[in-house]
């Protein structure tokens, strides 16, 4: 199934807490503070990949959480940082937060931090000074960023094939590229975009074939016009017309 919009809850890891601890050694009267700092919370990172072309996975995984940082330990032990969560998204994914674009992943392997992990808290060892030899305070870790991210996929093709249903768009794509789209002699054979790669000299171009448009599509007729988002960013449109109408 092809899905080009999705909402996911992203939650970066919480920073670990710093702790209060003092050295306890037999021959040392008053041990100094040795409470370690908490580790940093993991980030939620989106990574674009050419191997995906739908946001379908996010329908089943609506919550994306990175790991929390661990608390600090005795003997100045620094808490372990939380692992970053790396989430693969299709190239062409736009991420919004409250309607504002915060990321547009247009390149293969591009990575963007979507939600930042919280800072770990300082342990009491951090607060030792000449005037404060026995600090009994430590900080709590900070929460990671969390919010609902709105995802929209706008495929990034070089050429967009547009036309009435049954005009021969998918046939054209099947001839000039490696794609094997469904072809049939009825309207709306193509229900979701097909992508094909065509080799041109030493280069290759990406071609998108989208469902046919009929008059009134902007008002929802046929399959509507929402699929136009996938050819919004193409450099070239190719309009296909049927020259001979059999009757
Ligand atoms: N005679 C002739 N038939 C063609 C040509 N190109 C496509 N067809 C036929 O036209 C019909 C529709 O072709 P498709 O490629 O499925 O058309 P489409 O524009 O993708 O249609 P939708 O996906 O429904 O929008 C099929 O039966 C094709 O075999 C052509 O150049 N000449
Ligand atoms: Mg088609």
GROMACS .gro file of N, CA and C in nm, residues 26-124:
model
  297
   26UNK      N    1   3.821   0.353   5.437
   26UNK     CA    2   3.846   0.326   5.580
   26UNK      C    3   3.932   0.433   5.647
   27UNK      N    4   4.044   0.469   5.584
   27UNK     CA    5   4.137   0.560   5.652
   27UNK      C    6   4.114   0.706   5.619
   28UNK      N    7   4.015   0.732   5.541
   28UNK     CA    8   3.986   0.873   5.508
   28UNK      C    9   3.863   0.914   5.586
   29UNK      N   10   3.880   1.021   5.660
   29UNK     CA   11   3.774   1.061   5.751
   29UNK      C   12   3.649   1.106   5.674
   30UNK      N   13   3.666   1.213   5.602
   30UNK     CA   14   3.550   1.263   5.526
   30UNK      C   15   3.581   1.253   5.378
   31UNK      N   16   3.524   1.156   5.312
   31UNK     CA   17   3.549   1.141   5.168
   31UNK      C   18   3.482   1.253   5.091
   32UNK      N   19   3.542   1.291   4.984
   32UNK     CA   20   3.483   1.398   4.901
   32UNK      C   21   3.366   1.345   4.818
   33UNK      N   22   3.297   1.436   4.751
   33UNK     CA   23   3.183   1.396   4.669
   33UNK      C   24   3.230   1.319   4.545
   34UNK      N   25   3.162   1.214   4.510
   34UNK     CA   26   3.201   1.141   4.387
   34UNK      C   27   3.078   1.094   4.307
   35UNK      N   28   2.969   1.169   4.319
   35UNK     CA   29   2.847   1.133   4.242
   35UNK      C   30   2.865   1.171   4.095
   36UNK      N   31   2.846   1.074   4.005
   36UNK     CA   32   2.869   1.097   3.862
   36UNK      C   33   2.753   1.167   3.794
   37UNK      N   34   2.779   1.215   3.673
   37UNK     CA   35   2.677   1.284   3.593
   37UNK      C   36   2.590   1.182   3.517
   38UNK      N   37   2.469   1.222   3.487
   38UNK     CA   38   2.381   1.136   3.407
   38UNK      C   39   2.421   1.143   3.260
   39UNK      N   40   2.390   1.036   3.185
   39UNK     CA   41   2.421   1.035   3.041
   39UNK      C   42   2.315   1.112   2.962
   40UNK      N   43   2.352   1.151   2.845
   40UNK     CA   44   2.263   1.227   2.757
   40UNK      C   45   2.156   1.133   2.700
   41UNK      N   46   2.035   1.187   2.678
   41UNK     CA   47   1.930   1.108   2.613
   41UNK      C   48   1.956   1.099   2.462
   42UNK      N   49   1.914   0.989   2.401
   42UNK     CA   50   1.936   0.971   2.257
   42UNK      C   51   1.847   1.065   2.174
   43UNK      N   52   1.895   1.099   2.055
   43UNK     CA   53   1.818   1.182   1.961
   43UNK      C   54   1.731   1.093   1.872
   44UNK      N   55   1.626   1.149   1.819
   44UNK     CA   56   1.552   1.081   1.711
   44UNK      C   57   1.601   1.143   1.581
   45UNK      N   58   1.660   1.059   1.496
   45UNK     CA   59   1.722   1.107   1.371
   45UNK      C   60   1.650   1.043   1.253
   46UNK      N   61   1.614   1.122   1.155
   46UNK     CA   62   1.556   1.065   1.032
   46UNK      C   63   1.666   1.056   0.927
   47UNK      N   64   1.667   0.941   0.857
   47UNK     CA   65   1.768   0.921   0.753
   47UNK      C   66   1.696   0.885   0.623
   48UNK      N   67   1.723   0.961   0.519
   48UNK     CA   68   1.655   0.937   0.391
   48UNK      C   69   1.716   0.819   0.319
   49UNK      N   70   1.632   0.737   0.261
   49UNK     CA   71   1.683   0.624   0.182
   49UNK      C   72   1.603   0.608   0.054
   50UNK      N   73   1.677   0.575  -0.052
   50UNK     CA   74   1.613   0.552  -0.182
   50UNK      C   75   1.535   0.421  -0.185
   51UNK      N   76   1.561   0.336  -0.084
   51UNK     CA   77   1.497   0.204  -0.086
   51UNK      C   78   1.353   0.205  -0.039
   52UNK      N   79   1.305   0.321   0.003
   52UNK     CA   80   1.166   0.330   0.047
   52UNK      C   81   1.094   0.430  -0.041
   53UNK      N   82   0.966   0.404  -0.071
   53UNK     CA   83   0.891   0.510  -0.139
   53UNK      C   84   0.747   0.519  -0.089
   54UNK      N   85   0.731   0.488   0.038
   54UNK     CA   86   0.600   0.504   0.101
   54UNK      C   87   0.621   0.530   0.251
   55UNK      N   88   0.523   0.596   0.310
   55UNK     CA   89   0.527   0.621   0.455
   55UNK      C   90   0.444   0.517   0.530
   56UNK      N   91   0.414   0.410   0.462
   56UNK     CA   92   0.325   0.307   0.516
   56UNK      C   93   0.368   0.259   0.655
   57UNK      N   94   0.498   0.235   0.673
   57UNK     CA   95   0.548   0.180   0.800
   57UNK      C   96   0.501   0.263   0.919
   58UNK      N   97   0.486   0.393   0.899
   58UNK     CA   98   0.454   0.481   1.011
   58UNK      C   99   0.309   0.465   1.057
   59UNK      N  100   0.228   0.404   0.974
   59UNK     CA  101   0.090   0.375   1.017
   59UNK      C  102   0.090   0.271   1.128
   60UNK      N  103   0.191   0.182   1.123
   60UNK     CA  104   0.197   0.074   1.221
   60UNK      C  105   0.292   0.105   1.336
   61UNK      N  106   0.369   0.211   1.322
   61UNK     CA  107   0.470   0.245   1.423
   61UNK      C  108   0.452   0.392   1.456
   62UNK      N  109   0.339   0.427   1.518
   62UNK     CA  110   0.311   0.570   1.534
   62UNK      C  111   0.393   0.638   1.642
   63UNK      N  112   0.476   0.561   1.717
   63UNK     CA  113   0.556   0.624   1.822
   63UNK      C  114   0.702   0.589   1.802
   64UNK      N  115   0.787   0.690   1.800
   64UNK     CA  116   0.930   0.667   1.776
   64UNK      C  117   1.007   0.725   1.895
   65UNK      N  118   1.064   0.635   1.973
   65UNK     CA  119   1.129   0.679   2.097
   65UNK      C  120   1.276   0.644   2.098
   66UNK      N  121   1.359   0.739   2.134
   66UNK     CA  122   1.502   0.711   2.151
   66UNK      C  123   1.526   0.672   2.297
   67UNK      N  124   1.642   0.614   2.322
   67UNK     CA  125   1.671   0.560   2.456
   67UNK      C  126   1.704   0.673   2.556
   68UNK      N  127   1.668   0.650   2.681
   68UNK     CA  128   1.703   0.746   2.786
   68UNK      C  129   1.851   0.731   2.823
   69UNK      N  130   1.909   0.836   2.876
   69UNK     CA  131   2.045   0.828   2.930
   69UNK      C  132   2.039   0.757   3.065
   70UNK      N  133   2.148   0.692   3.103
   70UNK     CA  134   2.150   0.624   3.234
   70UNK      C  135   2.190   0.725   3.342
   71UNK      N  136   2.152   0.696   3.464
   71UNK     CA  137   2.190   0.783   3.576
   71UNK      C  138   2.340   0.771   3.603
   72UNK      N  139   2.394   0.872   3.665
   72UNK     CA  140   2.535   0.868   3.704
   72UNK      C  141   2.555   0.762   3.812
   73UNK      N  142   2.680   0.725   3.836
   73UNK     CA  143   2.707   0.625   3.939
   73UNK      C  144   2.804   0.679   4.043
   74UNK      N  145   2.831   0.595   4.143
   74UNK     CA  146   2.930   0.633   4.244
   74UNK      C  147   3.068   0.635   4.178
   75UNK      N  148   3.163   0.687   4.250
   75UNK     CA  149   3.302   0.694   4.201
   75UNK      C  150   3.311   0.767   4.068
   76UNK      N  151   3.233   0.875   4.059
   76UNK     CA  152   3.236   0.963   3.940
   76UNK      C  153   3.199   0.891   3.810
   77UNK      N  154   3.122   0.788   3.821
   77UNK     CA  155   3.088   0.713   3.700
   77UNK      C  156   2.983   0.790   3.620
   78UNK      N  157   3.019   0.817   3.496
   78UNK     CA  158   2.928   0.891   3.407
   78UNK      C  159   2.824   0.793   3.353
   79UNK      N  160   2.697   0.832   3.358
   79UNK     CA  161   2.592   0.744   3.305
   79UNK      C  162   2.607   0.726   3.155
   80UNK      N  163   2.567   0.610   3.104
   80UNK     CA  164   2.580   0.582   2.961
   80UNK      C  165   2.480   0.670   2.883
   81UNK      N  166   2.522   0.719   2.770
   81UNK     CA  167   2.430   0.798   2.687
   81UNK      C  168   2.326   0.706   2.625
   82UNK      N  169   2.206   0.757   2.604
   82UNK     CA  170   2.103   0.678   2.536
   82UNK      C  171   2.136   0.665   2.388
   83UNK      N  172   2.102   0.551   2.329
   83UNK     CA  173   2.128   0.532   2.185
   83UNK      C  174   2.037   0.625   2.104
   84UNK      N  175   2.091   0.681   1.998
   84UNK     CA  176   2.005   0.756   1.905
   84UNK      C  177   1.913   0.658   1.834
   85UNK      N  178   1.795   0.704   1.799
   85UNK     CA  179   1.705   0.621   1.719
   85UNK      C  180   1.714   0.672   1.575
   86UNK      N  181   1.760   0.586   1.485
   86UNK     CA  182   1.770   0.627   1.345
   86UNK      C  183   1.653   0.566   1.269
   87UNK      N  184   1.573   0.654   1.210
   87UNK     CA  185   1.450   0.610   1.144
   87UNK      C  186   1.465   0.633   0.994
   88UNK      N  187   1.446   0.526   0.917
   88UNK     CA  188   1.459   0.542   0.771
   88UNK      C  189   1.330   0.596   0.712
   89UNK      N  190   1.343   0.698   0.629
   89UNK     CA  191   1.226   0.756   0.561
   89UNK      C  192   1.259   0.766   0.412
   90UNK      N  193   1.157   0.768   0.327
   90UNK     CA  194   1.186   0.779   0.183
   90UNK      C  195   1.247   0.916   0.148
   91UNK      N  196   1.331   0.918   0.048
   91UNK     CA  197   1.381   1.046  -0.004
   91UNK      C  198   1.258   1.125  -0.051
   92UNK      N  199   1.252   1.253  -0.014
   92UNK     CA  200   1.135   1.333  -0.050
   92UNK      C  201   1.040   1.354   0.067
   93UNK      N  202   1.081   1.307   0.186
   93UNK     CA  203   0.994   1.324   0.304
   93UNK      C  204   1.013   1.464   0.363
   94UNK      N  205   0.900   1.527   0.388
   94UNK     CA  206   0.899   1.658   0.454
   94UNK      C  207   0.843   1.638   0.594
   95UNK      N  208   0.908   1.699   0.693
   95UNK     CA  209   0.864   1.683   0.832
   95UNK      C  210   0.817   1.818   0.885
   96UNK      N  211   0.699   1.820   0.941
   96UNK     CA  212   0.647   1.944   0.999
   96UNK      C  213   0.619   1.927   1.147
   97UNK      N  214   0.634   2.040   1.217
   97UNK     CA  215   0.599   2.045   1.359
   97UNK      C  216   0.504   2.162   1.374
   98UNK      N  217   0.384   2.138   1.419
   98UNK     CA  218   0.280   2.242   1.426
   98UNK      C  219   0.265   2.316   1.294
   99UNK      N  220   0.275   2.244   1.185
   99UNK     CA  221   0.255   2.305   1.054
   99UNK      C  222   0.380   2.367   0.992
  100UNK      N  223   0.485   2.387   1.072
  100UNK     CA  224   0.608   2.446   1.018
  100UNK      C  225   0.704   2.338   0.973
  101UNK      N  226   0.766   2.358   0.856
  101UNK     CA  227   0.861   2.259   0.807
  101UNK      C  228   0.988   2.262   0.891
  102UNK      N  229   1.025   2.146   0.947
  102UNK     CA  230   1.151   2.141   1.024
  102UNK      C  231   1.257   2.057   0.951
  103UNK      N  232   1.215   1.981   0.851
  103UNK     CA  233   1.314   1.904   0.774
  103UNK      C  234   1.257   1.868   0.638
  104UNK      N  235   1.346   1.865   0.540
  104UNK     CA  236   1.308   1.824   0.404
  104UNK      C  237   1.421   1.735   0.355
  105UNK      N  238   1.396   1.605   0.354
  105UNK     CA  239   1.505   1.511   0.325
  105UNK      C  240   1.506   1.480   0.176
  106UNK      N  241   1.594   1.549   0.105
  106UNK     CA  242   1.593   1.540  -0.041
  106UNK      C  243   1.708   1.456  -0.098
  107UNK      N  244   1.805   1.421  -0.015
  107UNK     CA  245   1.922   1.347  -0.065
  107UNK      C  246   1.928   1.208  -0.002
  108UNK      N  247   1.970   1.111  -0.079
  108UNK     CA  248   1.988   0.977  -0.025
  108UNK      C  249   2.091   0.982   0.089
  109UNK      N  250   2.061   0.913   0.198
  109UNK     CA  251   2.147   0.905   0.317
  109UNK      C  252   2.156   1.034   0.399
  110UNK      N  253   2.080   1.136   0.361
  110UNK     CA  254   2.080   1.259   0.440
  110UNK      C  255   2.020   1.231   0.579
  111UNK      N  256   2.084   1.287   0.681
  111UNK     CA  257   2.033   1.267   0.817
  111UNK      C  258   1.997   1.400   0.881
  112UNK      N  259   1.886   1.403   0.951
  112UNK     CA  260   1.844   1.524   1.022
  112UNK      C  261   1.799   1.484   1.163
  113UNK      N  262   1.847   1.559   1.262
  113UNK     CA  263   1.801   1.535   1.400
  113UNK      C  264   1.662   1.598   1.412
  114UNK      N  265   1.564   1.515   1.443
  114UNK     CA  266   1.426   1.563   1.450
  114UNK      C  267   1.389   1.600   1.593
  115UNK      N  268   1.432   1.521   1.689
  115UNK     CA  269   1.405   1.552   1.830
  115UNK      C  270   1.534   1.532   1.909
  116UNK      N  271   1.572   1.634   1.986
  116UNK     CA  272   1.702   1.633   2.056
  116UNK      C  273   1.687   1.572   2.195
  117UNK      N  274   1.780   1.484   2.228
  117UNK     CA  275   1.780   1.418   2.358
  117UNK      C  276   1.811   1.517   2.470
  118UNK      N  277   1.763   1.485   2.589
  118UNK     CA  278   1.785   1.574   2.705
  118UNK      C  279   1.926   1.562   2.759
  119UNK      N  280   1.973   1.668   2.820
  119UNK     CA  281   2.107   1.671   2.880
  119UNK      C  282   2.104   1.591   3.010
  120UNK      N  283   2.210   1.522   3.038
  120UNK     CA  284   2.218   1.451   3.166
  120UNK      C  285   2.242   1.552   3.279
  121UNK      N  286   2.196   1.518   3.399
  121UNK     CA  287   2.217   1.609   3.514
  121UNK      C  288   2.356   1.591   3.572
  122UNK      N  289   2.408   1.695   3.636
  122UNK     CA  290   2.540   1.684   3.701
  122UNK      C  291   2.527   1.612   3.835
  123UNK      N  292   2.624   1.527   3.863
  123UNK     CA  293   2.630   1.464   3.994
  123UNK      C  294   2.693   1.561   4.094
  124UNK      N  295   2.694   1.522   4.222
  124UNK     CA  296   2.741   1.620   4.322
  124UNK      C  297   2.891   1.649   4.310
   0.00000   0.00000   0.00000
